[in-house]
């Protein structure tokens, strides 16, 4: 199994935006030092997130690291001009020595839709069309193309040409079959959010992906799935982990309710029992990941890159514990294919 750290760069503290962004870069450097396989930066265009420009953040991380894979989580192609997105990410691919992997999706949030004049009616068409053009731009030195949402191209050249040819593109999905269909059609991997609900809807979506994968004529053995987690804190004992994480979880519930969102899991015990949150001893967390893998068949998973309310010392210590006591067992028990660029 491969392990990513992912952040949406939530910014809710009194710290400056500058300090928060530097923290993101520091966490990426730590992730590489600890042996994580990838570090992902989300894309959001509204409060309370500072992740409106993933290629800029990832370029800074690329300059501070040398091995860790750089993920977008997700690139919202429904909002972006595919030509401009290609230019940004082809540049990043060169600067990072080919360490880039993209996870694309339509994104969510009313504010970002207003900023980019995207509607609920056209967002999926924009995502599909944007990806189809982006895919051609990455592979072809000259592109002639026409579509609904941007001016046509005639023998258009795009520079710089990317280092990786082609690049692996994952399709991020919470519950949307549109993303699944796009991934299966093109033979691309799927990354299930696996965060807000019990496992059943995510398992159903992954099963649908595998069905559509076969429908489009791909070898079932080639289907590749990643999955998220709703939070992580490991300690030597489950009692210590629960005691430390409880106030963080309760603060999260309060945040949801202030936003008018009723959480699916209303107690930490319920979340540990029925969600993908990973709270407990190393043995308990290992068992839970193996249980989820038996249903989803995923080879890649992510943890939150941020402390989510933990102190810096607690956060770094629990990431160290993951790599020393949990990751080795999961890597042994769940064989995984290399990420792009690995040998």
Short mmCIF file of C-alpha atoms in Angstrom, two decimals:
data_model
loop_
_atom_site.label_atom_id
_atom_site.label_comp_id
_atom_site.label_asym_id
_atom_site.label_seq_id
_atom_site.Cartn_x
_atom_site.Cartn_y
_atom_site.Cartn_z
CA UNK A 1 0.00 0.00 0.00
CA UNK A 2 1.06 3.58 -0.71
CA UNK A 3 0.40 6.49 1.64
CA UNK A 4 -0.31 10.14 0.90
CA UNK A 5 -0.66 13.20 3.11
CA UNK A 6 -3.33 15.59 1.80
CA UNK A 7 -4.36 19.11 2.82
CA UNK A 8 -7.09 21.51 1.73
CA UNK A 9 -5.16 24.26 3.57
CA UNK A 10 -8.00 25.13 5.91
CA UNK A 11 -7.30 28.47 7.62
CA UNK A 12 -9.34 29.10 10.76
CA UNK A 13 -6.73 30.24 13.30
CA UNK A 14 -5.36 33.67 14.15
CA UNK A 15 -2.14 32.86 12.29
CA UNK A 16 -1.43 34.77 9.10
CA UNK A 17 -1.99 33.25 5.67
CA UNK A 18 1.77 33.41 5.19
CA UNK A 19 2.38 31.33 8.33
CA UNK A 20 -0.28 28.79 7.36
CA UNK A 21 1.17 28.31 3.88
CA UNK A 22 4.66 27.88 5.29
CA UNK A 23 3.25 25.24 7.65
CA UNK A 24 1.93 23.34 4.63
CA UNK A 25 5.38 23.33 3.05
CA UNK A 26 6.99 22.24 6.33
CA UNK A 27 4.53 19.35 6.61
CA UNK A 28 5.41 18.24 3.09
CA UNK A 29 9.12 18.24 3.93
CA UNK A 30 8.35 16.22 7.08
CA UNK A 31 6.26 13.80 5.04
CA UNK A 32 9.19 13.12 2.76
CA UNK A 33 11.56 12.68 5.70
CA UNK A 34 9.18 10.16 7.30
CA UNK A 35 8.79 8.13 4.10
CA UNK A 36 5.31 9.04 2.87
CA UNK A 37 4.86 8.36 -0.83
CA UNK A 38 2.97 11.50 -1.78
CA UNK A 39 1.76 14.90 -0.63
CA UNK A 40 -1.45 16.39 -1.99
CA UNK A 41 -2.83 19.94 -2.06
CA UNK A 42 -6.53 20.49 -2.68
CA UNK A 43 -8.18 23.26 -4.66
CA UNK A 44 -10.87 25.45 -3.14
CA UNK A 45 -11.87 29.02 -3.97
CA UNK A 46 -13.71 30.13 -0.84
CA UNK A 47 -13.38 30.58 2.90
CA UNK A 48 -11.86 29.07 5.01
CA UNK A 49 -9.38 27.60 2.49
CA UNK A 50 -6.07 28.97 1.20
CA UNK A 51 -5.80 26.38 -1.57
CA UNK A 52 -6.87 28.46 -4.58
CA UNK A 53 -3.52 27.91 -6.34
CA UNK A 54 -2.23 24.34 -5.96
CA UNK A 55 0.45 24.59 -8.69
CA UNK A 56 2.10 27.49 -6.88
CA UNK A 57 2.09 25.70 -3.52
CA UNK A 58 3.27 22.43 -5.05
CA UNK A 59 6.06 24.21 -6.93
CA UNK A 60 7.38 25.56 -3.63
CA UNK A 61 7.15 22.07 -2.13
CA UNK A 62 8.97 20.68 -5.18
CA UNK A 63 11.86 23.05 -4.51
CA UNK A 64 12.11 21.89 -0.88
CA UNK A 65 11.88 18.13 -1.56
CA UNK A 66 13.41 15.59 -3.92
CA UNK A 67 11.50 12.31 -3.73
CA UNK A 68 7.91 12.63 -2.57
CA UNK A 69 5.22 12.52 -5.27
CA UNK A 70 3.20 15.73 -5.67
CA UNK A 71 -0.58 15.33 -5.93
CA UNK A 72 -3.46 17.68 -6.60
CA UNK A 73 -6.52 16.86 -4.52
CA UNK A 74 -8.40 17.77 -6.58
CA UNK A 75 -7.75 19.91 -9.64
CA UNK A 76 -11.17 21.43 -10.41
CA UNK A 77 -11.21 21.25 -14.18
CA UNK A 78 -14.88 22.28 -14.23
CA UNK A 79 -13.69 25.77 -13.20
CA UNK A 80 -10.45 26.13 -15.13
CA UNK A 81 -9.40 26.86 -18.69
CA UNK A 82 -7.81 23.52 -19.68
CA UNK A 83 -5.09 25.31 -21.67
CA UNK A 84 -4.03 27.41 -18.70
CA UNK A 85 -4.24 24.38 -16.39
CA UNK A 86 -2.01 22.45 -18.79
CA UNK A 87 0.58 25.24 -18.87
CA UNK A 88 0.71 25.43 -15.07
CA UNK A 89 1.00 21.70 -14.51
CA UNK A 90 3.37 21.01 -17.40
CA UNK A 91 5.66 23.65 -15.89
CA UNK A 92 5.35 22.03 -12.45
CA UNK A 93 6.02 18.61 -13.96
CA UNK A 94 9.35 19.89 -15.30
CA UNK A 95 10.31 21.75 -12.14
CA UNK A 96 9.57 18.69 -9.98
CA UNK A 97 11.55 16.28 -12.20
CA UNK A 98 8.36 14.43 -13.14
CA UNK A 99 6.95 13.91 -9.65
CA UNK A 100 3.47 15.23 -10.43
CA UNK A 101 0.24 13.20 -10.25
CA UNK A 102 -3.15 14.80 -10.81
CA UNK A 103 -6.42 14.00 -9.13
CA UNK A 104 -9.17 15.83 -11.01
CA UNK A 105 -12.81 16.50 -10.18
CA UNK A 106 -15.57 19.02 -10.59
CA UNK A 107 -15.02 20.53 -7.12
CA UNK A 108 -17.81 21.82 -4.91
CA UNK A 109 -19.00 24.94 -3.14
CA UNK A 110 -21.41 27.69 -4.15
CA UNK A 111 -18.87 30.50 -3.84
CA UNK A 112 -16.40 29.04 -6.32
CA UNK A 113 -19.19 28.37 -8.80
CA UNK A 114 -20.15 32.05 -8.63
CA UNK A 115 -16.53 33.16 -9.09
CA UNK A 116 -16.18 31.09 -12.26
CA UNK A 117 -19.78 31.28 -13.52
CA UNK A 118 -20.28 27.54 -13.34
CA UNK A 119 -23.77 26.17 -12.76
CA UNK A 120 -25.10 22.92 -11.33
CA UNK A 121 -26.46 22.18 -14.78
CA UNK A 122 -23.19 22.51 -16.67
CA UNK A 123 -20.50 21.57 -14.11
CA UNK A 124 -20.27 17.92 -15.14
CA UNK A 125 -20.13 18.79 -18.84
CA UNK A 126 -17.40 21.33 -18.09
CA UNK A 127 -15.43 18.74 -16.13
CA UNK A 128 -15.69 16.14 -18.89
CA UNK A 129 -14.88 18.57 -21.71
CA UNK A 130 -12.04 20.14 -19.75
CA UNK A 131 -10.46 16.77 -19.09
CA UNK A 132 -10.78 15.59 -22.67
CA UNK A 133 -8.97 18.71 -23.91
CA UNK A 134 -6.39 18.63 -21.10
CA UNK A 135 -5.65 15.00 -21.92
CA UNK A 136 -5.00 15.81 -25.58
CA UNK A 137 -2.86 18.84 -24.76
CA UNK A 138 -0.64 16.69 -22.56
CA UNK A 139 -0.16 14.05 -25.26
CA UNK A 140 -0.13 16.01 -28.52
CA UNK A 141 2.30 18.80 -29.53
CA UNK A 142 -0.38 20.41 -31.72
CA UNK A 143 -4.12 20.25 -31.05
CA UNK A 144 -7.14 21.15 -33.16
CA UNK A 145 -10.29 21.11 -31.04
CA UNK A 146 -13.69 22.70 -30.50
CA UNK A 147 -16.15 22.52 -27.61
CA UNK A 148 -18.86 24.37 -25.72
CA UNK A 149 -17.03 26.22 -22.99
CA UNK A 150 -13.93 27.84 -24.49
CA UNK A 151 -12.85 29.13 -27.92
CA UNK A 152 -11.71 26.50 -30.44
CA UNK A 153 -8.09 25.62 -31.11
CA UNK A 154 -6.48 25.17 -34.53
CA UNK A 155 -3.03 23.57 -34.62
CA UNK A 156 -2.45 25.06 -31.18
CA UNK A 157 1.00 24.52 -29.65
CA UNK A 158 1.34 24.53 -25.86
CA UNK A 159 4.55 25.07 -23.94
CA UNK A 160 6.46 23.85 -22.08
CA UNK A 161 6.03 20.26 -23.10
CA UNK A 162 5.67 18.10 -19.97
CA UNK A 163 8.36 15.78 -18.69
CA UNK A 164 6.06 12.80 -18.06
CA UNK A 165 4.46 11.32 -21.17
CA UNK A 166 1.76 10.57 -20.35
CA UNK A 167 0.90 11.63 -16.80
CA UNK A 168 -1.28 9.50 -14.54
CA UNK A 169 -4.58 11.25 -13.84
CA UNK A 170 -6.82 10.03 -11.03
CA UNK A 171 -10.52 10.92 -10.87
CA UNK A 172 -11.69 12.03 -7.45
CA UNK A 173 -15.24 11.16 -6.48
CA UNK A 174 -17.40 11.28 -3.36
CA UNK A 175 -20.61 9.74 -4.66
CA UNK A 176 -20.72 10.89 -8.28
CA UNK A 177 -21.06 8.31 -11.03
CA UNK A 178 -20.07 10.92 -13.61
CA UNK A 179 -16.47 10.90 -12.36
CA UNK A 180 -16.50 7.11 -12.25
CA UNK A 181 -17.68 6.88 -15.84
CA UNK A 182 -14.98 9.28 -17.03
CA UNK A 183 -12.27 7.33 -15.21
CA UNK A 184 -13.46 3.96 -16.49
CA UNK A 185 -13.86 5.19 -20.06
CA UNK A 186 -10.26 6.39 -20.28
CA UNK A 187 -8.72 3.62 -18.20
CA UNK A 188 -7.74 6.00 -15.40
CA UNK A 189 -7.56 5.27 -11.66
CA UNK A 190 -10.29 6.31 -9.21
CA UNK A 191 -9.74 8.06 -5.86
CA UNK A 192 -12.73 7.64 -3.54
CA UNK A 193 -13.23 10.41 -0.97
CA UNK A 194 -14.37 7.86 1.63
CA UNK A 195 -14.74 10.59 4.27
CA UNK A 196 -18.26 11.77 5.14
CA UNK A 197 -20.32 8.57 5.25
CA UNK A 198 -20.14 4.90 6.24
CA UNK A 199 -18.36 2.65 3.79
CA UNK A 200 -21.44 1.41 1.90
CA UNK A 201 -21.91 4.25 -0.65
CA UNK A 202 -18.20 4.33 -1.40
CA UNK A 203 -18.09 0.56 -1.82
CA UNK A 204 -21.03 0.80 -4.21
CA UNK A 205 -19.25 3.47 -6.23
CA UNK A 206 -16.01 1.48 -6.44
CA UNK A 207 -17.94 -1.61 -7.53
CA UNK A 208 -19.62 0.49 -10.23
CA UNK A 209 -16.20 1.73 -11.37
CA UNK A 210 -14.96 -1.83 -11.74
CA UNK A 211 -18.10 -2.78 -13.68
CA UNK A 212 -17.72 0.18 -16.04
CA UNK A 213 -13.99 -0.55 -16.36
CA UNK A 214 -14.83 -4.01 -17.73
CA UNK A 215 -17.60 -2.55 -19.90
CA UNK A 216 -15.06 -0.30 -21.63
CA UNK A 217 -12.86 -3.28 -22.42
CA UNK A 218 -10.08 -2.81 -19.88
CA UNK A 219 -8.37 -5.67 -18.07
CA UNK A 220 -9.95 -5.94 -14.57
CA UNK A 221 -6.50 -6.51 -13.10
CA UNK A 222 -5.44 -3.02 -14.23
CA UNK A 223 -8.13 -1.11 -12.30
CA UNK A 224 -6.53 1.05 -9.62
CA UNK A 225 -8.32 2.58 -6.60
CA UNK A 226 -7.27 5.01 -3.88
CA UNK A 227 -9.31 6.01 -0.84
CA UNK A 228 -9.31 8.75 1.77
CA UNK A 229 -9.72 8.72 5.52
CA UNK A 230 -11.75 11.02 7.76
CA UNK A 231 -9.00 11.74 10.28
CA UNK A 232 -6.06 10.09 11.97
CA UNK A 233 -4.50 9.88 15.40
CA UNK A 234 -2.61 6.90 16.72
CA UNK A 235 -1.18 6.46 20.21
CA UNK A 236 0.33 3.52 22.02
CA UNK A 237 -3.06 2.69 23.54
CA UNK A 238 -6.59 3.22 22.25
CA UNK A 239 -7.54 4.97 25.50
CA UNK A 240 -4.84 7.60 25.00
CA UNK A 241 -5.81 8.09 21.35
CA UNK A 242 -9.51 8.57 22.16
CA UNK A 243 -8.80 10.91 25.05
CA UNK A 244 -6.51 13.10 22.96
CA UNK A 245 -8.72 13.22 19.88
CA UNK A 246 -12.11 13.68 21.55
CA UNK A 247 -11.94 17.50 21.93
CA UNK A 248 -10.78 17.79 18.33
CA UNK A 249 -13.72 15.71 17.13
CA UNK A 250 -16.19 17.67 19.25
CA UNK A 251 -14.83 20.95 17.86
CA UNK A 252 -15.39 19.55 14.36
CA UNK A 253 -19.01 18.74 15.23
CA UNK A 254 -19.52 22.28 16.52
CA UNK A 255 -18.08 23.70 13.29
CA UNK A 256 -20.44 21.60 11.19
CA UNK A 257 -23.45 22.69 13.20
CA UNK A 258 -22.55 26.37 13.05
CA UNK A 259 -22.50 25.95 9.27
CA UNK A 260 -25.96 24.37 9.39
CA UNK A 261 -24.70 20.87 8.57
CA UNK A 262 -25.85 17.98 10.73
CA UNK A 263 -22.95 15.51 10.98
CA UNK A 264 -23.48 11.88 10.03
CA UNK A 265 -21.52 10.66 13.05
CA UNK A 266 -22.49 12.46 16.23
CA UNK A 267 -20.04 10.83 18.65
CA UNK A 268 -16.40 9.87 18.34
CA UNK A 269 -17.25 6.30 19.24
CA UNK A 270 -19.76 6.12 16.39
CA UNK A 271 -17.25 7.62 13.96
CA UNK A 272 -14.58 5.11 14.99
CA UNK A 273 -17.06 2.25 14.58
CA UNK A 274 -18.68 3.25 11.28
CA UNK A 275 -16.53 5.80 9.44
CA UNK A 276 -13.06 5.76 7.92
CA UNK A 277 -11.58 7.81 10.77
CA UNK A 278 -8.43 6.15 12.12
CA UNK A 279 -8.25 6.69 15.88
CA UNK A 280 -6.70 4.10 18.19
CA UNK A 281 -3.65 1.97 18.75
CA UNK A 282 -1.44 0.94 15.80
CA UNK A 283 -2.93 -2.56 15.88
CA UNK A 284 -6.51 -1.22 15.80
CA UNK A 285 -5.78 1.14 12.93
CA UNK A 286 -4.00 -1.55 10.94
CA UNK A 287 -6.96 -3.89 11.36
CA UNK A 288 -9.39 -1.20 10.25
CA UNK A 289 -7.46 -0.34 7.10
CA UNK A 290 -7.26 -4.03 6.21
CA UNK A 291 -11.01 -4.32 6.76
CA UNK A 292 -11.71 -1.37 4.47
CA UNK A 293 -9.31 -2.78 1.88
CA UNK A 294 -11.23 -6.07 1.85
CA UNK A 295 -14.25 -4.07 0.61
CA UNK A 296 -12.68 -1.34 -1.55
CA UNK A 297 -9.58 -3.10 -2.82
CA UNK A 298 -7.63 0.18 -2.68
CA UNK A 299 -3.85 0.31 -3.02
CA UNK A 300 -3.36 3.96 -2.03
CA UNK A 301 -4.80 5.84 0.96
CA UNK A 302 -4.46 9.31 2.37
CA UNK A 303 -4.12 10.78 5.83
CA UNK A 304 -4.70 14.39 6.78
CA UNK A 305 -1.47 16.34 6.40
CA UNK A 306 -2.56 18.88 9.01
CA UNK A 307 -2.75 18.38 12.74
CA UNK A 308 -6.48 19.23 12.87
CA UNK A 309 -6.08 20.70 16.35
CA UNK A 310 -3.21 18.55 17.58
CA UNK A 311 -0.12 20.32 18.81
CA UNK A 312 2.83 20.26 16.45
CA UNK A 313 4.57 17.76 18.75
CA UNK A 314 1.52 15.46 18.84
CA UNK A 315 1.02 15.69 15.09
CA UNK A 316 4.60 14.88 14.18
CA UNK A 317 4.78 12.09 16.78
CA UNK A 318 1.67 10.35 15.47
CA UNK A 319 2.93 10.54 11.87
CA UNK A 320 6.18 8.97 13.05
CA UNK A 321 4.16 6.24 14.78
CA UNK A 322 2.24 5.58 11.58
CA UNK A 323 5.44 5.03 9.65
CA UNK A 324 7.12 2.92 12.34
CA UNK A 325 4.23 0.68 13.47
CA UNK A 326 1.41 0.82 10.91
CA UNK A 327 2.77 1.43 7.41
CA UNK A 328 5.22 -1.52 7.38
CA UNK A 329 2.43 -4.01 8.11
CA UNK A 330 0.10 -2.50 5.51
CA UNK A 331 2.82 -2.37 2.88
CA UNK A 332 3.48 -6.07 3.48
CA UNK A 333 -0.18 -7.14 3.59
CA UNK A 334 -1.45 -5.02 0.69
CA UNK A 335 0.88 -5.21 -2.33
CA UNK A 336 0.58 -2.12 -4.52
CA UNK A 337 1.79 -1.07 -7.90
CA UNK A 338 4.37 1.72 -8.06
CA UNK A 339 3.24 5.29 -8.31
CA UNK A 340 4.22 6.92 -11.60
CA UNK A 341 7.96 7.54 -11.78
CA UNK A 342 8.85 4.85 -9.22
CA UNK A 343 10.94 1.86 -10.13
#
